[in-house]
Coordinates of C-alpha atoms in Angstrom, one line a residue:
X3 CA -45.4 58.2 0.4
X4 CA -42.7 61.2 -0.2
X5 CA -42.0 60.9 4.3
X6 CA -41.8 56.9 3.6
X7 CA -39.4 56.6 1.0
X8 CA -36.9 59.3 2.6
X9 CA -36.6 57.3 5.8
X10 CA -36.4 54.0 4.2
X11 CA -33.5 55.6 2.2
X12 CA -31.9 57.2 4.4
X13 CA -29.9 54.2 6.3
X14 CA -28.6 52.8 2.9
X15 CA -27.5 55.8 2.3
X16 CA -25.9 56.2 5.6
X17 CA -24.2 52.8 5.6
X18 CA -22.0 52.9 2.5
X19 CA -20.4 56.6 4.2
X20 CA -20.1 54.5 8.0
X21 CA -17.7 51.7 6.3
X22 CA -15.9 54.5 4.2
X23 CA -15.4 56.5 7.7
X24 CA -14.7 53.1 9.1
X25 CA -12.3 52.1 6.6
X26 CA -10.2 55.4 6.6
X27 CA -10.1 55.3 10.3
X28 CA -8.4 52.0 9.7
X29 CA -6.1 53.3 6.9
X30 CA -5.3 56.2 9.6
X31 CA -4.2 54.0 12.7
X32 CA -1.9 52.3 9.8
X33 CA -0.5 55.4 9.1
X34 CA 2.5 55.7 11.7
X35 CA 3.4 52.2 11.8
X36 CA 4.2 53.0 7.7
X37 CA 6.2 56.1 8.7
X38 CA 8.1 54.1 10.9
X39 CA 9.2 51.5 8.8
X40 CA 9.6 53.5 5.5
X41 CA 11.7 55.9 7.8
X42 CA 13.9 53.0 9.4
X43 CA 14.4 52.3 5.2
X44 CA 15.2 56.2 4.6
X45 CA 18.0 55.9 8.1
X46 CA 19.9 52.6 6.1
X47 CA 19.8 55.0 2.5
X48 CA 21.9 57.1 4.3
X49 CA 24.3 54.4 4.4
X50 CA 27.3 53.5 2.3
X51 CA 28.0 53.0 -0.1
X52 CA 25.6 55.8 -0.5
X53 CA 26.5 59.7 0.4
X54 CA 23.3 60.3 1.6
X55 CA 24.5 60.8 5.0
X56 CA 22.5 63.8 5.9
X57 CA 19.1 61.3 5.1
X58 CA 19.7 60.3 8.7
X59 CA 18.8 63.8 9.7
X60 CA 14.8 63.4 8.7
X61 CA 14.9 59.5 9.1
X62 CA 15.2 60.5 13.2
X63 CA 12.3 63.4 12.7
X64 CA 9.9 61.5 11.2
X65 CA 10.6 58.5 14.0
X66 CA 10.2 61.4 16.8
X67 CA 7.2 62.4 15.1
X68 CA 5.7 58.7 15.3
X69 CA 6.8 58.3 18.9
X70 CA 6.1 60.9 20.5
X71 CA 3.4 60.8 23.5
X72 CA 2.8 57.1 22.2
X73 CA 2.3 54.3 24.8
X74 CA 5.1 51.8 25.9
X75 CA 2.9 49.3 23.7
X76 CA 3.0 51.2 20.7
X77 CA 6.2 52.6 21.2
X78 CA 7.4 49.3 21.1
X79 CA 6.2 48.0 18.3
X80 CA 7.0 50.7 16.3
X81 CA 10.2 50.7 17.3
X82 CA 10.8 47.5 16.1
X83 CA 9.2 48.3 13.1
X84 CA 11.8 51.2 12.5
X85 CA 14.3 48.8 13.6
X86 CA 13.3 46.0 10.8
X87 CA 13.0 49.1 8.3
X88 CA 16.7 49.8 9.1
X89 CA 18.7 46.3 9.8
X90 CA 17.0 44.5 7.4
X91 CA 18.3 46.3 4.0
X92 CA 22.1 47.0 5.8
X93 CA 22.6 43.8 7.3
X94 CA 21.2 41.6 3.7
X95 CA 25.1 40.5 3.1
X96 CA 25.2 38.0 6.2
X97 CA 23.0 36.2 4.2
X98 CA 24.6 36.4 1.3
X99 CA 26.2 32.5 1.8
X100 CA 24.5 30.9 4.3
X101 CA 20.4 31.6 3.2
X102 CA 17.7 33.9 4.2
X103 CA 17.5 32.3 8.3
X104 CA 20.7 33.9 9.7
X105 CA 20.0 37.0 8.2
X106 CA 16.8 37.4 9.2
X107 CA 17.6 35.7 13.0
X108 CA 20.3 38.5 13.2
X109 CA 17.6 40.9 12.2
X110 CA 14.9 40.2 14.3
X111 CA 16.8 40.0 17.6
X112 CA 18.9 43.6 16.6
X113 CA 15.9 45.0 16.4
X114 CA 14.5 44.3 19.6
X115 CA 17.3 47.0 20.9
X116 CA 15.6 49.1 18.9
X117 CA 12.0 48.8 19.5
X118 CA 13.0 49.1 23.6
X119 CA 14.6 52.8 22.7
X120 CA 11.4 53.4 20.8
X121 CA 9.8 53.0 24.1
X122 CA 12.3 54.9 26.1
X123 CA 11.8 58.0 23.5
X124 CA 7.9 57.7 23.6
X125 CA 8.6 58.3 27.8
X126 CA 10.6 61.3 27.3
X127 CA 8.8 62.6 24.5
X128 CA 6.7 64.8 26.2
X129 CA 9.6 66.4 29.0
X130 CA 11.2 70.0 28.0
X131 CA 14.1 68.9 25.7
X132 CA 13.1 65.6 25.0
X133 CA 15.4 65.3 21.7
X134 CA 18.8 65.5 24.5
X135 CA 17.1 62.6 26.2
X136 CA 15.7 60.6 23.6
X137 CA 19.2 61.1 21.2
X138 CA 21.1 59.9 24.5
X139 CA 18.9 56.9 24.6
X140 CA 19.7 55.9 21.0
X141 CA 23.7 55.7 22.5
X142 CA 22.6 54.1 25.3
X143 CA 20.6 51.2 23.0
X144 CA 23.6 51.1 20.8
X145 CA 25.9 51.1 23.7
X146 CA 23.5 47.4 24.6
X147 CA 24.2 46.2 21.2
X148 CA 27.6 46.3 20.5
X149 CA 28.2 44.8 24.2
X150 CA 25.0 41.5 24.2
X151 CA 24.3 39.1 22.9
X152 CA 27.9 37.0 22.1
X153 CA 30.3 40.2 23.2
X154 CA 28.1 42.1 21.0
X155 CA 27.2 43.2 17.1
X156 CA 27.8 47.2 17.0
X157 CA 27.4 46.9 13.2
X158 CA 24.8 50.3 12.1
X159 CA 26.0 52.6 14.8
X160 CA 24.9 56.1 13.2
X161 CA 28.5 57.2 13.2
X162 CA 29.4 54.4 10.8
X163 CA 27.0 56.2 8.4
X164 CA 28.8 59.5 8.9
X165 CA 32.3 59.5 6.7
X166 CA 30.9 61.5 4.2
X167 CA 28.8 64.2 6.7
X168 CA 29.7 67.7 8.2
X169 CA 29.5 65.7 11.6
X170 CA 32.4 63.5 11.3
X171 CA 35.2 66.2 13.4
X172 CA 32.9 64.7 16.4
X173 CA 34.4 61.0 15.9
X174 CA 37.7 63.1 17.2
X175 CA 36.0 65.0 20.5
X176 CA 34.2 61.1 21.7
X177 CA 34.4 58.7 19.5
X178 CA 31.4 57.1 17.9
X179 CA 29.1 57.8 20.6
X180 CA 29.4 61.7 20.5
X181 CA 29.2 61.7 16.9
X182 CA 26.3 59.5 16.7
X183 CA 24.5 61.5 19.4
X184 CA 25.0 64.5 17.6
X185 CA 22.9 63.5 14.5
X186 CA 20.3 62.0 16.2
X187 CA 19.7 64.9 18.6
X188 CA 19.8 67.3 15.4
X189 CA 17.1 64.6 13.9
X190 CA 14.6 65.0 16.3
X191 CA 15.6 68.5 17.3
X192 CA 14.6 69.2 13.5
X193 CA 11.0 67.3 14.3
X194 CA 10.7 69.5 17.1
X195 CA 11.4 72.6 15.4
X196 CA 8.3 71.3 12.7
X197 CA 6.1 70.8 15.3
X198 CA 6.6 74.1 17.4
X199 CA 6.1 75.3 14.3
X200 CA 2.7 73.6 12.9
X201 CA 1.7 74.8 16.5
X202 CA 2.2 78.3 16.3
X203 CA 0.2 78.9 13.1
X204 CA -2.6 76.4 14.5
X205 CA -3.2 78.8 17.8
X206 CA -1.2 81.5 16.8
X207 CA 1.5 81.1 20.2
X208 CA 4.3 78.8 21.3
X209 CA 6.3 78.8 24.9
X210 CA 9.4 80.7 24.1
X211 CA 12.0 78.2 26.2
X212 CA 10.3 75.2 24.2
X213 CA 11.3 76.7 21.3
X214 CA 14.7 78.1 21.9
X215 CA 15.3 73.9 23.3
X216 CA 13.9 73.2 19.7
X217 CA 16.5 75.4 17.9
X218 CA 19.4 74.1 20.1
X219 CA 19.0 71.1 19.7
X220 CA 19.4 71.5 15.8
X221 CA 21.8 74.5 15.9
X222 CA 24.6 72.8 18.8
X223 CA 25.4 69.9 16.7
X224 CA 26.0 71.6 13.6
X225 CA 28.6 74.3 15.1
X226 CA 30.2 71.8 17.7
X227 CA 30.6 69.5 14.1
X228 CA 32.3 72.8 13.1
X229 CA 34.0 74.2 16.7
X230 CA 35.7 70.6 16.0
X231 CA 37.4 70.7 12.7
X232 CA 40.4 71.9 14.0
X233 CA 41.5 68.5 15.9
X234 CA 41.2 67.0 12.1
X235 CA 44.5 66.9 10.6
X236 CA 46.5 65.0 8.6
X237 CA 50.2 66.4 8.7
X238 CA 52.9 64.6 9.7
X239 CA 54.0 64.4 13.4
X240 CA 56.6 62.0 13.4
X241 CA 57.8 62.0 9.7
X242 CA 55.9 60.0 7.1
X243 CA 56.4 56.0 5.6
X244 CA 56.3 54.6 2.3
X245 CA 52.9 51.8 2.8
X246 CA 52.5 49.0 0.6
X247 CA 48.7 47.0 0.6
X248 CA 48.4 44.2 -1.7
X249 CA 44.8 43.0 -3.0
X250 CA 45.8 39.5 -4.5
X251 CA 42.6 38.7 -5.0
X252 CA 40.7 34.7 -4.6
X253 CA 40.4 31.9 -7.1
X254 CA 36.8 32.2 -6.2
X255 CA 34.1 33.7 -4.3
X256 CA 31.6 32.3 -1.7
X257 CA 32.5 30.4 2.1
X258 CA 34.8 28.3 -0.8
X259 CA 37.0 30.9 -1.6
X260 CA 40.1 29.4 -0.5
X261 CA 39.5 25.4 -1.5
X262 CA 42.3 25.2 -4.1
X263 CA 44.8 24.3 -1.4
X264 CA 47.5 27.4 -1.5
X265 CA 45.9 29.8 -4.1
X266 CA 45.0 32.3 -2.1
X267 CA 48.9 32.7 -0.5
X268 CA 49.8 31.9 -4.5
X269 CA 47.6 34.7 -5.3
X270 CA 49.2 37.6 -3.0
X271 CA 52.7 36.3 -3.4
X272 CA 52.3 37.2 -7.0
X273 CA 51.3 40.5 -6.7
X274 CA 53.7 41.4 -4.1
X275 CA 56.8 40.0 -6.4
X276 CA 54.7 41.9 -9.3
X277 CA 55.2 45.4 -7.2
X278 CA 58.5 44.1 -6.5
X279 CA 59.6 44.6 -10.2
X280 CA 58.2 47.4 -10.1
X281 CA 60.4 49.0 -7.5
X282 CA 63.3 47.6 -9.2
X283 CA 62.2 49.3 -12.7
X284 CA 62.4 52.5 -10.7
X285 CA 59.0 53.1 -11.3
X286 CA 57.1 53.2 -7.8
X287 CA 59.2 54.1 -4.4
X288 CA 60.1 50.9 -2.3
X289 CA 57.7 50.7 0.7
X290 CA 59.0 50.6 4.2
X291 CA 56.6 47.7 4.8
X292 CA 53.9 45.8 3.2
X293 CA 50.5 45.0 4.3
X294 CA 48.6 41.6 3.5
X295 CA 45.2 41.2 4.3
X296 CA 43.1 38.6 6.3
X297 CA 43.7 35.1 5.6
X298 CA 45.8 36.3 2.9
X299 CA 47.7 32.9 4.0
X300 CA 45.0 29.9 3.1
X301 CA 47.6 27.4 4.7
X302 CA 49.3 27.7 8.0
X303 CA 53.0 28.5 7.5
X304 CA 54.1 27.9 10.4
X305 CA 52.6 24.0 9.8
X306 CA 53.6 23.7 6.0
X307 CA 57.1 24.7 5.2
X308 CA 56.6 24.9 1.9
X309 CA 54.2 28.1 2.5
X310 CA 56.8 29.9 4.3
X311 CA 59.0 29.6 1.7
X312 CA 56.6 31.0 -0.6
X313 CA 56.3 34.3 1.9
X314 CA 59.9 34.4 2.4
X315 CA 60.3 34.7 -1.2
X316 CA 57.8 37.9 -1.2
X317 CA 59.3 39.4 1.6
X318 CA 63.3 39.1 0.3
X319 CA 62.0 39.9 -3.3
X320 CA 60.8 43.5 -2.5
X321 CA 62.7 43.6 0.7
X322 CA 60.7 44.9 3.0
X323 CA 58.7 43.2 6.3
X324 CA 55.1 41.8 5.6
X325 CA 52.4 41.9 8.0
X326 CA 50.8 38.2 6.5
X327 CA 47.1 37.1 8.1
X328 CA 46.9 33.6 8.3
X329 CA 45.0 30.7 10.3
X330 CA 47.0 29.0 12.9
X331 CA 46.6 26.3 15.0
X332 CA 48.8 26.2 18.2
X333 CA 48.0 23.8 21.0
X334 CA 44.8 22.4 19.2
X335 CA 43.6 26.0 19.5
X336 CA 42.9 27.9 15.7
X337 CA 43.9 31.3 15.6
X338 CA 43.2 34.4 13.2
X339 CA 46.8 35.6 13.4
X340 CA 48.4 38.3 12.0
X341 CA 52.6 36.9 11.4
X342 CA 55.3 40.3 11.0
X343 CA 57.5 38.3 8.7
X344 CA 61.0 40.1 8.2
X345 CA 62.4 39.1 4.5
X346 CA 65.9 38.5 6.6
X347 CA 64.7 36.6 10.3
X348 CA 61.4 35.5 9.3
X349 CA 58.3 35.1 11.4
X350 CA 59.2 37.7 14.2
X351 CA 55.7 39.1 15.8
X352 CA 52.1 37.7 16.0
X353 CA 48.8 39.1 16.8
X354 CA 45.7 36.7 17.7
X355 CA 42.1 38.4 16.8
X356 CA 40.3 39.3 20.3
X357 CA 36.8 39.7 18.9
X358 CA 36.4 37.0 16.8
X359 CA 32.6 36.5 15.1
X360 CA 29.8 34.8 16.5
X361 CA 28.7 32.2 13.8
X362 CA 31.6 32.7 11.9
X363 CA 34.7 32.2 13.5
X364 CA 33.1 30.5 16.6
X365 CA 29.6 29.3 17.1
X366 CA 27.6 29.9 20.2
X367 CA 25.1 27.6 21.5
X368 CA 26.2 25.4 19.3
X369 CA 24.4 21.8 20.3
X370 CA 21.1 23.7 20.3
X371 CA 22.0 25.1 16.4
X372 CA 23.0 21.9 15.2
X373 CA 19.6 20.5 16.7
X374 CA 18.0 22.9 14.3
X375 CA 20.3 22.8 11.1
X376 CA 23.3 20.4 10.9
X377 CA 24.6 22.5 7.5
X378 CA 25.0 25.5 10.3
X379 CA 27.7 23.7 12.5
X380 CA 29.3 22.0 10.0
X381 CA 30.2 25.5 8.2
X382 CA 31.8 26.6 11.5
X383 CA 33.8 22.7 12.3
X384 CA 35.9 24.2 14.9
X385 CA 35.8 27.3 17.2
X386 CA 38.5 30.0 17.1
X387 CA 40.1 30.8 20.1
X388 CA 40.4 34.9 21.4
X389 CA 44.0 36.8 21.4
X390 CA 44.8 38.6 24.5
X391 CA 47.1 41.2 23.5
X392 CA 46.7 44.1 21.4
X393 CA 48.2 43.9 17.8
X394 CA 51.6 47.0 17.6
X395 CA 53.9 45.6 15.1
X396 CA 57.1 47.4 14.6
X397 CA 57.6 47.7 10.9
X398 CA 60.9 49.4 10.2
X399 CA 60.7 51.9 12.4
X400 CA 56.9 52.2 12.4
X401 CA 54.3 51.3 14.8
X402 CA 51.6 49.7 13.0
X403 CA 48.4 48.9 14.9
X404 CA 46.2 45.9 14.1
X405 CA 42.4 45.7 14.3
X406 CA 41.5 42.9 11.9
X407 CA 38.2 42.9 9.9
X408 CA 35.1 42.5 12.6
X409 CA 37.1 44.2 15.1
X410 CA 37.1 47.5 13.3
X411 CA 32.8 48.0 14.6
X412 CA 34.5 47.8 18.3
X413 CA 35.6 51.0 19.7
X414 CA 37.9 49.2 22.2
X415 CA 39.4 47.0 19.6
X416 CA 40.5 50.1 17.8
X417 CA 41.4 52.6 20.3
X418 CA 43.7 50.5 22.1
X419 CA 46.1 49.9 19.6
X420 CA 46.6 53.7 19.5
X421 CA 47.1 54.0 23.3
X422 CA 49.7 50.9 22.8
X423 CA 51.7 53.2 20.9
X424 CA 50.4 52.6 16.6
X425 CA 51.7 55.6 14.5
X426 CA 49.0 53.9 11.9
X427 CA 46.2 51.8 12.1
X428 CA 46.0 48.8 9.6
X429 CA 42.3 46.7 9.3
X430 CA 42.8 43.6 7.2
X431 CA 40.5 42.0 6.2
X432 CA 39.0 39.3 3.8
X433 CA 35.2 40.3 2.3
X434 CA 35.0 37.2 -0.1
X435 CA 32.8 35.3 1.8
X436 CA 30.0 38.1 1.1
X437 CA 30.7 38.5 -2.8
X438 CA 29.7 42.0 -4.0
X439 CA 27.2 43.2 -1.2
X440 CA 27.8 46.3 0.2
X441 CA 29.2 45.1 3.3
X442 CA 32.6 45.9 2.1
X443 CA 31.8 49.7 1.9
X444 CA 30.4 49.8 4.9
X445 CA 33.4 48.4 6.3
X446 CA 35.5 50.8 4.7
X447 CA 33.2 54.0 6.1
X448 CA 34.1 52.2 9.3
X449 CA 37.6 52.7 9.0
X450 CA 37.2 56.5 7.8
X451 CA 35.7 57.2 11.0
X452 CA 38.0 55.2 13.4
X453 CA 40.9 57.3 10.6
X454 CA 39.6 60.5 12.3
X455 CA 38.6 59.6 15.9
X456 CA 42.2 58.9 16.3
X457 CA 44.0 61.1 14.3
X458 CA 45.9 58.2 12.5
X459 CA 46.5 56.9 8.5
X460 CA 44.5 53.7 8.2
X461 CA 45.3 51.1 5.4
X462 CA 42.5 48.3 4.8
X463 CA 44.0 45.7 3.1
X464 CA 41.7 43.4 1.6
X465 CA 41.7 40.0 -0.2
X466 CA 39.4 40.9 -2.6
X467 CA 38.6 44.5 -2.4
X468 CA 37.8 47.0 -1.7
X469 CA 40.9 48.4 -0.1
X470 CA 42.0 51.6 0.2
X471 CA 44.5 53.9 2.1
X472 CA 43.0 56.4 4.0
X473 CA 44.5 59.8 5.8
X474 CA 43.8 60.8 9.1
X475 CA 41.3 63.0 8.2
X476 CA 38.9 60.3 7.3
X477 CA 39.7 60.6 3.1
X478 CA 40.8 57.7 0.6
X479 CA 43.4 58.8 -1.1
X480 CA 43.5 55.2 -3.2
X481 CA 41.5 52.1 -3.3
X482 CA 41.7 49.4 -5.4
X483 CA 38.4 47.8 -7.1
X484 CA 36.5 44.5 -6.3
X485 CA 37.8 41.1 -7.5
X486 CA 41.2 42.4 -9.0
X487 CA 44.7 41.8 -8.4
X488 CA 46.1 45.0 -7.3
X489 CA 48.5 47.3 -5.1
X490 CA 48.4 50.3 -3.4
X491 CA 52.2 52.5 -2.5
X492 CA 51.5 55.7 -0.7
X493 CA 54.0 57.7 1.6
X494 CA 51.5 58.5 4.1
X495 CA 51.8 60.9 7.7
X496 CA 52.5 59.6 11.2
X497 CA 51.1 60.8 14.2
X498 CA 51.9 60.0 17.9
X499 CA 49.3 62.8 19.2
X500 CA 46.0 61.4 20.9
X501 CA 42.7 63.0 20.4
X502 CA 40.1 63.7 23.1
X503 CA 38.0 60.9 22.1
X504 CA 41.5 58.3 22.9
X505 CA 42.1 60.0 25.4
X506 CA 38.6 59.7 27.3
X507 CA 37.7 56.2 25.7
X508 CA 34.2 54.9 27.0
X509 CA 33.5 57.8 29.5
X510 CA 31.3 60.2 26.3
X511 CA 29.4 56.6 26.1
X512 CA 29.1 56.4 29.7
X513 CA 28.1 59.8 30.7
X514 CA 25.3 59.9 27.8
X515 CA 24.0 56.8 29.5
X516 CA 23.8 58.7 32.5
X517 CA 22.1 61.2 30.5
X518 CA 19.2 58.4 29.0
X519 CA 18.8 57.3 32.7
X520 CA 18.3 60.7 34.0
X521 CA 15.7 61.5 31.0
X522 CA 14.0 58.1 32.6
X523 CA 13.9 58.7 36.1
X524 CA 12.5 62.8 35.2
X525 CA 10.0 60.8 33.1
X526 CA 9.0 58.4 35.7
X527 CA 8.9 61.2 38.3
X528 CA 6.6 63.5 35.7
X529 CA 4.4 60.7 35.7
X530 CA 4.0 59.6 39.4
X531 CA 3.3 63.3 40.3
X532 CA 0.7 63.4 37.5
X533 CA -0.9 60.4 39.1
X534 CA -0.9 61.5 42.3
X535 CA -2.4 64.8 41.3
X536 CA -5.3 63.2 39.7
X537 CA -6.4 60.6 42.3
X538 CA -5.8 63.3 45.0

């Protein structure tokens, strides 16, 4: 009876431990696709308007650590996961008018860049210094994404998250591609070091060259970061200027912000004449020029006369030229235009935006959007048409590049303004349209970095905030809050020299491209040989 019982109890007893084993198995699988998303979530923390830049750092490790010696299929998908983990908190602001659908659109075809480079990493995970190759296929995905779909959306490059990091002096040896390749080689050259290590103490010894790679791959960022801070300056080269940036601030916020026909032009014309008295009370130095941000002109002036007076008016009142952003229309084509307006000649100089926004200031594929959603097209009635030219104004004596708004994500947009001869970089811009999200600060990091990757001041003059003057060593030296009526006056440095990043432009990008290809083909060769050997 004792032998009978036991074996009839012994499967019930058995069963309840198989669906716990069963169940944590399950739990298990679950376990990197969790590290991948929460890490894509740790990578935007590290984001402004947040200091956390060094977050970055472990958000790459613990990615490595999930792709490594996964297959393409996995890779993939947990790639994207990373990717939704990381676009869909930074990128929550281009929903902020227009509803959840954009947003998440945006999202979900951004992330597809990233859950291809989550395969590419998974290939060369396994080759000797796999972090080089897998960091340089990061570039290489972002270089994808800030060129398709629509001319690109470069918005999230790692450098952008870097203005506050011990990394930044790279934006000055490449650009944003050298910098951003530096932390993520450090991010899973930290991983690596881990995981030599864990290896070690599990069977006590560790191939010497794997770990030296391991080390090196941590150690070369951090003192090239460091080899670099002497091409960060911010003396004077060619004498310094008295800047003025006016924030006048909109009657309201939302897609509506400038419905009260003139208010917004109202708005900065008052707190320019405000500074003026000012500088006639001898209480702040007159500026050499003034800066007005992005549609800081709600009416075309060149269409209503009665606007031009009003900027006229501003410009003779504190004397000084006004770099005035307004919409234009010129041959039935609309134009985001920068106007140089001299308080004496007027209108004198214009610069047309060359990367204007997909589904903001133009909208692609447009029959097949208004199929899905008429309230889409109807928020973008008319296309804007491209500029041609780069943006140099000559403001008293001072060469002021232009890269308005959306333009300052482009490396191109930026740089060339600098090789066309700007002293100083100016990015106006108008955030009301995305009330008080963070995409402002992002913006402004933006500017920091493109501050220090060409040696240049860079003002940001915004309608609504924040704005900010920034040396060309990537600090704010002011900035004005959100949603406020303000002004900025700063004598600031000019510089004429070019730093190794203008001077080489794309080639860093295009020669760590070369670097992600080669990583491929070794991978692709590792693995035809391996096949070979086995079925031989």
């Amino acid at each position: 009876m004792t032998v009978t019982a036991t074996s009839v109890g012994q499967p019930d007893q058995l069963e309840p431990q198989a669906a716990r084993a069963s169940r944590r198995a399950r739990l298990l699988r679950l376990v990197p696709a969790a590290a991948a998303a929460l890490s894509g979530v740790l990578l935007y923390v590290s984001f402004p308007p947040r200091t956390l830049w060094w977050l970055a750092l472990p958000a790459f490790g613990v990615l490595g650590w999930v792709l490594r010696g996964r297959s393409w299929k996995a890779a993939l998908g947990l790639g994207y996961l990373f990717g939704l983990g990381f676009l869909l908190p930074l990128l929550v602001w281009t929903g902020v008018e227009v509803g959840p659908g954009p947003w998440l659109a945006l999202v979900a075809i951004e992330a597809v860049f990233v859950a291809l480079v989550g395969v590419g990493v998974a290939t060369v995970s396994k080759l000797p210094a796999w972090p080089l190759w897998a960091a340089a296929l990061w570039i290489a995905g972002e270089a994808a994404r800030a060129r398709v779909p629509f001319r690109g959306f470069p918005w999230g490059k790692i450098a952008f998250g870097q203005a506050d990091g011990v990394f930044l002096p790279l934006a000055a040896v490449g650009g944003t591609p050298v910098l951003g390749f530096a932390v993520v080689l450090c991010g899973f050259g930290l991983y690596d070091v881990v995981r030599l290590v864990l290896e070690r103490r599990r069977t006590g010894e560790v191939r010497r060259s794997a770990a030296a790679l391991a080390l090196l791959s941590v150690a070369l960022p951090v003192v090239a970061a460091v080899a670099a801070r002497p091409l960060v300056s911010d003396k004077a080269e060619d004498g310094t200027a008295t800047v003025a940036v006016i924030q006048g601030n909109v009657p309201r916020l939302g897609l509506e912000f400038n419905a009260q026909r003139r208010a917004v032009l109202d708005y900065h014309a008052r707190e320019t004449e405000r500074l003026a008295a000012e500088v006639k009370a001898g209480r702040i130095a007159r500026p050499d020029f003034v800066l007005w941000p992005e549609n800081s002109s709600d009416i075309d002036p060149f269409a209503y006369p009665d606007a031009a007076v009003v900027i006229g008016n501003a410009a003779k009142a504190i004397n000084a030229p006004i770099s005035v952003g307004g919409v234009v229309e010129r041959d039935g084509k609309l134009y985001n235009e920068q106007i140089l307006w001299d308080p004496v000649k007027g209108p004198t100089q214009t610069y047309d935006k060359r990367q204007v926004q997909p589904f903001g200031e133009y909208l692609p594929l447009r029959s097949l959007i208004g199929a899905i959603n008429e309230n889409w097209t109807s928020m973008v009635r008319q296309d804007f048409s491209r500029g041609s030219k780069p943006g140099v104004f000559d403001m008293d004596g001072t060469e002021v590049g232009l890269a308005t708004c959306y333009e300052a994500a482009f490396d191109w947009a930026v740089r060339d303004t600098v090789t066309h001869g700007a002293q100083l970089i100016s990015v106006p811009s108008n955030n009301a349209t995305f009330d008080r999200s963070e995409m402002t600060y992002q913006q402004l990091a933006m500017s920091r970095v493109r501050a220090v990757e060409h040696s240049r001041t860079v003002t940001v003059p915004v309608t609504s905030g924040v704005s900010a003057i920034i040396m060309p060593d990537g600090k704010i030296t002011q900035k004005t809050g959100m949603f406020v009526a303000d002004s900025l006056v700063q004598k600031v440095p000019l510089r004429s020299s070019r730093t190794p990043a203008t001077e080489l432009g794309i080639l860093p990008e295009i020669a760590l491209m070369l670097v992600a290809l080669g990583g491929l083909g070794w991978a692709a060769g590792a693995g035809l040989r391996a096949r070979r050997s086995a079925t031989g």
